[in-house]
Coordinates of C-alpha atoms in Angstrom, one line a residue:
Chain A
M102 CA 14.4 -22.7 16.5
K103 CA 15.5 -23.6 13.0
I104 CA 12.6 -23.1 10.6
P105 CA 12.4 -25.8 7.9
K106 CA 13.2 -24.7 4.3
V107 CA 10.1 -24.2 2.1
G108 CA 10.5 -24.3 -1.7
I109 CA 8.7 -22.7 -4.6
I110 CA 8.0 -25.3 -7.2
G111 CA 5.6 -23.6 -9.6
I112 CA 4.7 -20.1 -10.8
G113 CA 1.9 -18.9 -13.0
Q114 CA 1.0 -15.3 -13.9
S115 CA -1.3 -13.6 -16.5
H116 CA -0.2 -11.1 -19.1
F117 CA -1.7 -8.2 -17.1
K118 CA -3.9 -5.7 -18.8
A119 CA -6.5 -3.0 -18.0
K120 CA -9.4 -5.3 -18.8
R121 CA -9.9 -9.0 -19.7
Q122 CA -13.2 -9.1 -21.5
D123 CA -12.4 -12.7 -22.6
A124 CA -12.5 -14.1 -19.0
N125 CA -14.7 -13.7 -16.0
Y126 CA -13.2 -13.7 -12.4
P127 CA -13.0 -17.4 -11.7
E128 CA -11.7 -18.0 -15.2
L129 CA -8.9 -15.6 -14.5
V130 CA -7.9 -17.3 -11.3
R131 CA -8.0 -20.6 -13.2
E132 CA -5.7 -19.3 -15.8
A133 CA -2.9 -18.5 -13.2
V134 CA -3.5 -21.9 -11.4
K135 CA -3.2 -23.8 -14.7
L136 CA 0.1 -22.1 -15.5
A137 CA 1.5 -22.8 -12.0
M138 CA 0.4 -26.4 -12.1
E139 CA 2.0 -26.9 -15.5
D140 CA 5.2 -25.3 -14.2
A141 CA 5.3 -27.5 -11.1
K142 CA 4.5 -30.6 -13.1
I143 CA 2.4 -32.1 -10.3
D144 CA -1.3 -33.3 -10.2
F145 CA -4.1 -31.6 -8.3
D146 CA -4.3 -34.6 -5.9
E147 CA -0.9 -33.5 -4.5
I148 CA -2.2 -30.1 -3.3
E149 CA -3.2 -30.4 0.3
A150 CA -4.3 -26.8 1.0
I151 CA -5.1 -23.6 -0.8
V152 CA -4.4 -20.1 0.5
Y153 CA -6.6 -17.7 -1.5
S154 CA -5.3 -14.2 -2.2
L155 CA -8.2 -11.7 -2.3
A156 CA -8.0 -8.0 -1.4
P157 CA -11.1 -5.8 -0.6
D158 CA -14.2 -7.2 -2.1
A159 CA -15.4 -3.9 -3.6
L160 CA -12.4 -3.7 -5.9
L161 CA -13.7 -6.8 -7.7
G162 CA -17.3 -6.0 -7.1
I163 CA -18.1 -9.5 -5.8
G164 CA -18.7 -10.0 -2.1
N165 CA -16.5 -12.8 -0.6
A166 CA -15.4 -13.8 -4.1
E167 CA -13.3 -16.6 -2.6
R168 CA -16.6 -18.6 -2.7
L169 CA -16.5 -18.4 -6.5
G170 CA -12.8 -19.0 -6.5
V171 CA -13.1 -22.4 -4.7
D172 CA -13.8 -24.2 -8.0
A173 CA -11.0 -22.4 -9.9
V174 CA -8.4 -23.7 -7.4
S175 CA -10.0 -27.2 -7.1
A176 CA -10.4 -26.8 -3.3
K177 CA -13.2 -29.4 -2.9
N178 CA -12.4 -31.6 0.1
K179 CA -9.2 -29.6 0.9
R180 CA -8.1 -27.0 3.5
F181 CA -9.0 -23.5 2.2
M182 CA -8.5 -20.0 3.6
R183 CA -8.8 -16.5 2.3
I184 CA -6.2 -13.8 3.2
N185 CA -6.8 -10.1 2.9
T186 CA -4.3 -7.4 4.1
G187 CA -5.0 -5.0 1.3
G188 CA -2.1 -4.4 -1.1
S189 CA 0.1 -6.9 0.8
T190 CA -2.5 -9.7 0.5
G191 CA -0.4 -11.7 -2.0
I192 CA 2.7 -11.8 0.3
S193 CA 0.5 -12.4 3.4
S194 CA -1.0 -15.4 1.5
L195 CA 2.4 -16.8 0.7
A196 CA 3.4 -16.4 4.4
A197 CA 0.3 -18.3 5.4
A198 CA 1.2 -21.1 3.0
H199 CA 4.8 -21.0 4.2
S200 CA 3.6 -21.5 7.7
H201 CA 1.4 -24.5 6.8
I202 CA 4.5 -26.2 5.4
A203 CA 7.0 -25.0 8.0
A204 CA 4.7 -26.2 10.8
G205 CA 4.6 -29.6 9.2
A206 CA 0.8 -29.5 8.6
C207 CA 1.2 -29.9 4.8
D208 CA 3.7 -30.8 2.1
V209 CA 2.2 -28.9 -0.8
V210 CA 0.2 -25.7 -0.7
L211 CA -1.3 -23.7 -3.6
V212 CA -1.5 -20.0 -3.4
A213 CA -3.7 -18.3 -6.0
G214 CA -5.9 -15.3 -6.8
A215 CA -6.8 -12.7 -9.4
D216 CA -8.1 -9.2 -9.6
K217 CA -10.1 -7.2 -12.2
V218 CA -9.5 -3.7 -10.9
G219 CA -10.0 -2.4 -14.4
E220 CA -13.6 -3.4 -14.4
C221 CA -14.4 -0.9 -11.8
G222 CA -11.9 1.8 -12.8
D223 CA -12.9 3.7 -9.7
S224 CA -10.5 2.3 -7.2
Q225 CA -9.9 5.6 -5.3
T226 CA -13.7 5.9 -4.5
I227 CA -13.6 2.3 -3.1
L228 CA -10.3 2.9 -1.3
N229 CA -11.7 6.0 0.4
K230 CA -14.0 3.5 2.2
I231 CA -11.0 1.9 4.0
W232 CA -10.9 5.0 6.3
D233 CA -12.5 5.2 9.6
P234 CA -16.1 6.6 9.3
T235 CA -15.8 8.3 12.7
Y236 CA -13.0 10.7 12.1
E237 CA -11.6 10.5 8.6
R238 CA -14.1 9.2 6.1
A239 CA -15.5 12.8 5.5
L240 CA -12.1 13.7 4.1
P241 CA -11.3 12.7 0.5
L242 CA -8.6 10.2 1.5
G243 CA -7.5 7.6 -0.9
T244 CA -4.3 5.7 -1.5
I245 CA -3.0 8.2 -4.0
N246 CA -3.3 11.2 -1.8
M247 CA -2.2 9.3 1.3
L248 CA 1.1 8.5 -0.4
A249 CA 1.3 12.0 -2.0
M250 CA 1.4 13.2 1.6
S251 CA 4.2 10.7 2.2
A252 CA 6.0 12.2 -0.8
V253 CA 5.6 15.7 0.6
R254 CA 7.1 14.6 3.9
Y255 CA 10.0 12.7 2.2
M256 CA 10.7 15.9 0.0
H257 CA 10.7 18.0 3.2
K258 CA 13.0 15.6 5.0
Y259 CA 15.4 14.6 2.3
G260 CA 15.0 17.1 -0.5
M261 CA 13.5 14.7 -3.1
T262 CA 12.3 16.5 -6.3
E263 CA 9.6 15.8 -8.7
E264 CA 12.3 15.0 -11.3
D265 CA 13.7 12.3 -8.9
M266 CA 10.3 10.7 -8.8
A267 CA 10.1 10.8 -12.6
Q268 CA 13.5 9.0 -12.8
I269 CA 11.9 6.0 -11.0
V270 CA 9.2 5.9 -13.6
V271 CA 11.7 6.0 -16.5
K272 CA 13.8 3.2 -14.9
N273 CA 10.7 1.0 -14.2
R274 CA 9.2 1.5 -17.7
A275 CA 12.6 0.5 -19.2
H276 CA 12.4 -2.6 -17.1
S277 CA 8.7 -3.4 -17.9
A278 CA 9.4 -3.0 -21.6
L279 CA 11.4 -6.3 -21.2
N280 CA 8.7 -8.1 -19.2
P281 CA 5.8 -9.6 -21.3
H282 CA 3.6 -10.0 -18.2
A283 CA 3.7 -6.2 -17.3
H284 CA 0.7 -4.0 -18.0
L285 CA 2.4 -0.7 -18.9
R286 CA 5.3 -1.4 -21.1
E287 CA 6.0 1.8 -23.1
L288 CA 9.3 3.6 -22.5
T289 CA 9.0 7.1 -21.1
S290 CA 11.2 10.1 -20.3
V291 CA 11.5 12.5 -17.4
D292 CA 10.0 15.2 -19.6
E293 CA 6.9 13.1 -20.4
V294 CA 6.4 12.2 -16.8
M295 CA 6.7 15.8 -15.7
K296 CA 4.2 16.8 -18.4
S297 CA 1.6 14.2 -17.5
R298 CA -1.4 15.6 -15.7
M299 CA -1.3 16.3 -12.0
I300 CA -3.4 13.8 -9.9
S301 CA -2.5 14.7 -6.3
W302 CA 0.5 17.0 -5.8
P303 CA 3.3 15.9 -6.4
I304 CA 2.0 12.6 -7.9
K305 CA 1.2 12.9 -11.6
L306 CA -0.5 10.3 -13.9
F307 CA 2.8 8.7 -14.8
D308 CA 4.0 8.5 -11.2
A309 CA 1.0 6.3 -10.5
C310 CA 0.3 2.6 -11.0
P311 CA -2.3 1.4 -13.4
Q312 CA -5.5 -0.5 -12.5
S313 CA -4.7 -4.0 -13.8
S314 CA -6.5 -7.3 -14.4
G315 CA -4.9 -10.7 -14.2
G316 CA -4.1 -13.6 -11.9
C317 CA -1.1 -15.1 -10.1
S318 CA -0.5 -18.5 -8.5
V319 CA 2.6 -19.9 -6.7
I320 CA 3.0 -23.5 -5.4
L321 CA 5.0 -24.1 -2.3
A322 CA 6.3 -27.5 -1.1
S323 CA 8.4 -28.9 1.8
E324 CA 12.1 -29.7 1.4
K325 CA 11.4 -33.4 1.9
Y326 CA 8.7 -33.5 -0.8
I327 CA 10.9 -31.6 -3.3
K328 CA 14.0 -33.8 -2.6
D329 CA 12.0 -37.1 -2.6
R330 CA 10.7 -36.3 -6.0
G331 CA 13.8 -34.7 -7.4
L332 CA 11.9 -31.5 -8.2
D333 CA 13.4 -28.2 -9.3
A334 CA 12.9 -25.4 -6.8
V335 CA 14.0 -22.2 -5.3
W336 CA 13.8 -21.5 -1.6
I337 CA 12.0 -19.1 0.7
T338 CA 14.7 -18.6 3.4
G339 CA 13.3 -15.5 5.1
V340 CA 9.8 -14.4 6.0
G341 CA 9.1 -11.2 8.0
H342 CA 5.9 -9.2 8.6
S343 CA 5.3 -6.0 10.6
T344 CA 2.4 -3.6 11.1
E345 CA 2.0 0.2 11.5
S346 CA -0.7 1.8 13.7
Y347 CA -3.8 3.1 11.9
Y348 CA -3.8 6.9 12.1
L349 CA -1.7 8.8 9.6
G350 CA -1.7 11.8 11.9
D351 CA 0.2 9.7 14.5
R352 CA 3.1 9.3 12.0
M353 CA 4.1 13.0 12.2
G354 CA 4.8 15.9 14.6
K355 CA 6.2 15.0 18.0
H356 CA 6.8 11.7 19.7
F357 CA 5.9 9.5 16.7
T358 CA 7.4 6.1 16.4
A359 CA 7.3 6.1 12.6
D360 CA 7.5 9.0 10.1
H361 CA 5.0 8.9 7.3
A362 CA 7.9 10.0 5.0
D363 CA 9.5 6.6 5.6
A364 CA 8.4 3.0 5.8
H365 CA 9.4 2.1 9.3
A366 CA 7.3 -1.1 9.6
L367 CA 8.4 -2.2 6.2
S368 CA 12.0 -1.9 7.4
E369 CA 11.1 -4.1 10.4
A370 CA 9.5 -6.7 8.0
C371 CA 12.6 -6.7 5.8
Y372 CA 15.1 -7.0 8.6
K373 CA 13.0 -9.8 10.2
S374 CA 13.2 -11.7 6.9
Y375 CA 17.0 -11.0 6.6
K376 CA 17.6 -12.3 10.1
M377 CA 15.8 -15.5 9.3
A378 CA 17.7 -15.9 6.1
G379 CA 21.0 -15.0 7.7
V380 CA 21.5 -11.9 5.5
V381 CA 23.8 -9.5 7.4
D382 CA 24.6 -6.9 4.7
P383 CA 21.7 -6.6 2.2
L384 CA 23.6 -4.1 0.0
K385 CA 26.3 -6.7 -0.7
E386 CA 24.2 -9.9 -0.4
I387 CA 20.9 -9.1 -2.1
D388 CA 21.2 -9.5 -5.9
V389 CA 17.7 -8.5 -6.9
A390 CA 14.7 -6.8 -5.2
E391 CA 11.0 -6.6 -6.1
L392 CA 9.7 -3.9 -3.7
Y393 CA 6.0 -3.0 -3.6
S394 CA 5.8 0.6 -4.8
P395 CA 2.5 1.7 -6.4
F396 CA 3.8 5.3 -6.8
S397 CA 7.2 6.5 -7.9
N398 CA 8.0 8.3 -4.6
T399 CA 7.3 5.2 -2.5
E400 CA 10.0 3.2 -4.2
F401 CA 12.6 5.5 -2.5
H402 CA 11.4 4.7 1.0
A403 CA 11.0 1.0 0.1
I404 CA 14.6 0.8 -1.1
E405 CA 15.8 2.4 2.1
A406 CA 13.5 0.1 4.2
A407 CA 15.1 -2.9 2.5
G408 CA 18.6 -1.6 3.5
L409 CA 19.7 -1.0 -0.1
A410 CA 20.3 2.7 0.7
K411 CA 20.6 4.8 3.8
L412 CA 17.6 7.0 4.7
G413 CA 17.3 9.8 2.2
Q414 CA 20.1 8.5 -0.1
S415 CA 18.1 6.5 -2.6
P416 CA 17.3 9.4 -5.0
K417 CA 21.0 10.1 -5.4
M418 CA 21.9 6.4 -5.9
L419 CA 19.1 6.1 -8.5
S420 CA 20.7 8.9 -10.5
E421 CA 24.0 7.0 -10.3
G422 CA 22.3 3.9 -11.8
Y423 CA 22.4 1.7 -8.7
F424 CA 18.9 0.3 -9.1
K425 CA 18.6 -0.5 -12.8
I426 CA 19.1 -3.9 -14.4
G427 CA 22.9 -4.0 -14.8
G428 CA 23.5 -1.8 -11.8
P429 CA 24.8 -3.1 -8.4
N430 CA 21.3 -3.5 -6.8
P431 CA 18.5 -3.8 -9.4
V432 CA 15.1 -2.9 -8.0
N433 CA 11.9 -3.9 -9.7
P434 CA 13.4 -5.5 -12.8
S435 CA 9.8 -6.6 -13.7
G436 CA 8.8 -2.9 -13.8
G437 CA 7.2 -3.3 -10.4
V438 CA 3.8 -2.3 -9.1
L439 CA 4.2 1.1 -10.9
C440 CA 3.7 -0.8 -14.2
T441 CA 1.2 -3.6 -13.1
N442 CA -1.2 -3.5 -10.2
A443 CA -3.8 -6.3 -9.9
I444 CA -4.2 -5.5 -6.2
A445 CA -5.2 -8.9 -4.9
V446 CA -2.1 -10.6 -6.3
T447 CA 0.4 -7.7 -6.7
A448 CA 2.5 -8.6 -3.7
M449 CA 2.5 -12.3 -4.8
V450 CA 3.9 -11.2 -8.1
R451 CA 6.7 -9.5 -6.3
V452 CA 7.7 -12.9 -4.7
A453 CA 7.1 -14.8 -8.0
E454 CA 9.3 -12.3 -9.9
V455 CA 12.2 -12.7 -7.4
A456 CA 11.8 -16.4 -7.5
L457 CA 12.0 -16.4 -11.3
Q458 CA 15.1 -14.2 -11.0
V459 CA 17.0 -16.5 -8.7
W460 CA 15.9 -19.4 -10.7
G461 CA 17.4 -17.8 -13.8
R462 CA 14.0 -17.9 -15.6
A463 CA 13.1 -14.2 -15.8
G464 CA 13.7 -13.9 -19.5
A465 CA 14.6 -10.6 -21.0
H466 CA 14.5 -8.8 -17.6
Q467 CA 16.8 -11.4 -16.0
V468 CA 19.3 -9.9 -13.6
K469 CA 22.5 -11.8 -14.5
G470 CA 23.7 -14.2 -11.9
A471 CA 21.0 -13.4 -9.3
K472 CA 21.1 -15.9 -6.5
K473 CA 19.4 -14.2 -3.6
G474 CA 16.6 -11.6 -3.6
I475 CA 14.0 -9.8 -1.5
A476 CA 10.4 -9.2 -2.2
S477 CA 8.0 -6.9 -0.3
G478 CA 4.3 -6.0 0.0
N479 CA 2.5 -3.0 1.5
G480 CA -1.2 -2.9 2.5
G481 CA -3.9 -0.9 4.3
D482 CA -3.2 2.8 4.9
H483 CA 0.6 2.1 4.6
Q484 CA 0.1 -0.3 7.4
F485 CA 0.6 -4.0 6.7
F486 CA 4.0 -5.0 5.5
G487 CA 5.5 -8.3 4.5
A488 CA 8.9 -9.3 3.1
M489 CA 10.4 -12.6 1.8
V490 CA 14.0 -13.6 1.0
V491 CA 14.1 -16.1 -1.9
E492 CA 17.3 -17.9 -3.0
S493 CA 18.4 -20.5 -5.5
Chain B
M187 CA -16.5 -13.1 -31.1
E188 CA -18.7 -10.6 -29.4
L189 CA -17.8 -10.3 -25.7
L190 CA -20.6 -9.2 -23.4
T191 CA -20.5 -7.3 -20.1
R192 CA -23.0 -6.8 -17.2
T193 CA -23.2 -3.5 -15.3
E194 CA -23.7 -3.7 -11.5
K195 CA -23.9 -0.9 -9.0
W196 CA -23.4 -1.0 -5.2
D197 CA -25.4 1.6 -3.2
I198 CA -25.5 0.7 0.5
T199 CA -26.4 3.0 3.4
Y200 CA -24.8 2.6 6.8
R201 CA -25.6 4.5 10.0
H202 CA -22.4 4.3 12.0
A203 CA -22.4 4.8 15.8
L204 CA -19.6 7.2 16.7
G205 CA -19.3 6.1 20.3
E206 CA -19.1 8.2 23.5
V207 CA -15.6 9.8 22.9
A208 CA -16.2 11.0 19.3
S209 CA -19.7 12.1 20.1
W210 CA -18.4 14.4 22.9
F211 CA -15.6 15.6 20.6
Y212 CA -18.0 16.6 17.8
T213 CA -20.5 18.1 20.3
Q214 CA -17.8 20.5 21.5
I215 CA -17.0 21.5 17.9
R216 CA -20.7 21.9 17.0
D217 CA -21.8 23.8 20.2
H218 CA -18.6 25.7 21.3
K219 CA -16.2 25.8 18.3
K220 CA -13.6 24.1 20.4
I221 CA -11.3 21.1 19.6
Y222 CA -10.3 18.6 22.3
G223 CA -7.9 15.8 22.5
K224 CA -7.7 13.0 25.1
K225 CA -4.6 12.4 27.2
D226 CA -2.9 9.0 27.6
F227 CA -1.3 9.4 31.0
K228 CA 1.1 6.5 30.6
S229 CA 2.7 7.9 27.5
N230 CA 1.7 11.5 28.2
R231 CA 0.5 12.0 24.7
V232 CA -2.5 14.1 23.8
L233 CA -4.3 12.2 21.1
V234 CA -6.1 14.3 18.5
P235 CA -8.6 13.2 17.2
P236 CA -9.4 11.7 20.6
R237 CA -9.5 8.0 21.1
A238 CA -10.9 6.0 23.9
F239 CA -7.7 4.1 24.3
S240 CA -4.0 4.5 23.5
D241 CA -2.6 2.4 20.6
E242 CA 0.8 2.5 22.4
T243 CA -0.1 1.7 26.0
L244 CA -3.5 0.1 25.4
E245 CA -4.7 2.1 28.5
P246 CA -8.0 4.0 28.4
T247 CA -7.4 7.7 27.8
K248 CA -8.6 10.0 30.7
D249 CA -8.7 13.8 30.7
W250 CA -9.9 16.0 27.9
V251 CA -7.4 18.6 26.8
E252 CA -8.4 21.6 24.7
V253 CA -6.1 22.0 21.7
G254 CA -5.6 24.6 18.9
P255 CA -7.0 26.7 17.3
E256 CA -3.4 27.5 16.1
G257 CA -1.3 24.7 14.6
V258 CA 1.3 23.9 12.0
I259 CA 1.0 21.9 8.8
E260 CA 2.5 18.5 9.0
C261 CA 1.7 17.4 5.5
F262 CA -0.7 18.2 2.6
T263 CA -1.6 17.4 -0.9
I264 CA -3.5 19.2 -3.6
V265 CA -5.9 17.1 -5.6
Y266 CA -6.5 18.0 -9.3
Q267 CA -8.2 14.7 -10.5
A268 CA -11.9 14.1 -10.1
F269 CA -12.9 10.8 -8.5
K270 CA -16.4 9.5 -8.4
N271 CA -18.3 10.4 -5.2
L272 CA -15.4 12.6 -4.0
P273 CA -15.3 16.4 -4.1
D274 CA -14.8 18.3 -7.3
P275 CA -11.1 19.3 -7.7
P276 CA -9.0 21.2 -7.1
Y277 CA -8.9 21.0 -3.3
A278 CA -6.1 20.9 -0.7
F279 CA -6.2 18.9 2.5
G280 CA -3.7 17.3 4.9
Y281 CA -2.8 17.0 8.5
V282 CA -2.2 19.7 11.2
M283 CA -0.5 19.5 14.6
L284 CA -2.8 21.7 16.7
K285 CA -1.2 23.5 19.6
G286 CA -1.2 21.2 22.7
A287 CA -1.6 18.0 20.6
D288 CA 0.8 15.2 20.1
T289 CA -0.8 13.7 17.0
A290 CA -2.0 15.5 13.8
I291 CA -5.6 15.8 12.7
G292 CA -6.8 15.8 9.1
G293 CA -8.7 18.7 7.5
Y294 CA -9.1 20.8 4.4
F295 CA -6.9 23.8 3.7
K296 CA -8.9 26.7 2.4
G297 CA -8.2 30.3 1.3
I298 CA -5.3 29.3 -1.1
D299 CA -5.3 29.8 -4.8
L300 CA -4.7 26.3 -6.2
T301 CA -4.4 27.2 -9.8
D302 CA -0.7 26.7 -9.8
G303 CA 0.2 23.5 -7.9
A304 CA 3.8 24.3 -7.2
K305 CA 3.0 27.8 -6.0
A306 CA 0.2 26.5 -3.7
A307 CA 2.5 23.8 -2.4
K308 CA 5.0 26.4 -1.3
Q309 CA 2.2 28.2 0.7
L310 CA 1.3 24.9 2.3
A311 CA 4.9 23.8 3.2
I312 CA 5.4 21.6 6.2
G313 CA 5.8 23.8 9.3
T314 CA 3.5 26.6 8.0
P315 CA 1.4 28.1 10.9
V316 CA -2.4 27.7 10.4
I317 CA -5.5 28.7 12.3
T318 CA -8.6 26.6 12.6
R319 CA -11.8 28.0 11.1
F320 CA -15.3 26.8 12.0
A321 CA -18.3 26.6 9.7
E322 CA -21.2 29.0 10.6
K323 CA -23.6 26.2 10.5
R324 CA -22.1 23.2 12.3
V325 CA -23.6 19.7 12.4
G326 CA -21.1 17.8 14.6
D327 CA -18.9 16.4 11.8
A328 CA -15.3 16.4 10.6
L329 CA -16.2 19.0 8.0
D330 CA -17.4 21.6 10.6
F331 CA -13.8 22.9 10.7
W332 CA -10.9 23.5 8.3
F333 CA -7.5 25.2 8.3
E334 CA -6.3 28.5 6.9
V335 CA -2.7 29.7 6.6
K336 CA -2.1 32.3 9.4
E337 CA -1.6 35.8 8.2

């Protein structure tokens, strides 16, 4: 079955910061929506449905905050649904909007959300609550130490060092310094990363993403709508999602289907999106990648899952300059999640950034000549994965 | 202009039912200092911690299989940062494949000097043999046991 093309016609994102004292939650959502609507140059009457991107309630501190968000996206008398798959919420929301259009149910769908993680500043305490109270809640699990354990396994399996991890931070900070929307924008060095305080071995402060506040909105439309109105657009040509089972302990030892060192289900998601987009050799065909990586070490297994390096080879390729702007396969030219993480919209920003790249509108962090890119999102306990191919 | 804030706190208590499988598992730990997994006969995997059904075959698990107390470290981390409502650092924890099990179970690693992270990390390397230790006073909880590196 040939899936109809779905276009991106408008993008809006905040200048992400730790805190936004000047705006409450719905005002922040509204900020992103206004920017996306201005970008698309269409009226609110044209929007037929809204997919609302909102991660775990406690990060924001408002139960079912989509209720508050309804007014910020002008959803009165329209289809409205909230999506939550944790960190991958933003890309899951875009996939739901894509399906609305691909199925022929709607011509124009608005995707929007915001987060104010910085208002809590205690995200690991909240994220400890995503673990099963029966067996694992008594342990001090959080997303940092969960992915520190992935780093330990990746180190054991492939020989990654703490310095390799630091090199990811140095690259991404060099990228984010060029991106006015990024939260952490200061250049850094391997030495500075190595000297930053240890959080959860081997992840140090500089290896970890910040807690960001800000919003993002993306407007999708059908090919017919775009062509009939002569609108400027880039195209979502591939969509893939895949899920990993719940227990971390099932991803190690004997007989496992996925190693916690790697990102097996993310790879499945990427290759599903490649198949739909007709991408055969990602290393040659993908010009730019925005891969969800909240910690330095996870960018390595994300790069490998996206087929931009063989398993265990990405640290060496990073040191050879493969993944920086100007290299053969730039990864996270925006600075990525490592520099900006407003959890509810982070995975949406990945797609938005790839779209801006293939549109040629990324500004100072533009990857020259980018025509085709991949974006990804990870959520849950390294569990819910989404990927999208976007092309000009 | 002056920008105002409002402080809110969530403090909610839940009393979670553990179900028949986990209740039996914890009772054995509490009363007999023994850890059991449950076998999925279709895939032949012994699931630890035990689950009522297999995520791979969706079949109900059947026989109880005693596992451990020996095992090997499958992964670990050592936490040096304090987080609100979580234990005071430093502490080490991770996952151990107990003898006879096919999936790893989480627990603290104790008896290691954590002052030097890199040094402690070497002592907790993947594949290191460990032994399960049980608390003197057990309540039927995941914290009734922990792991120590085998001498």
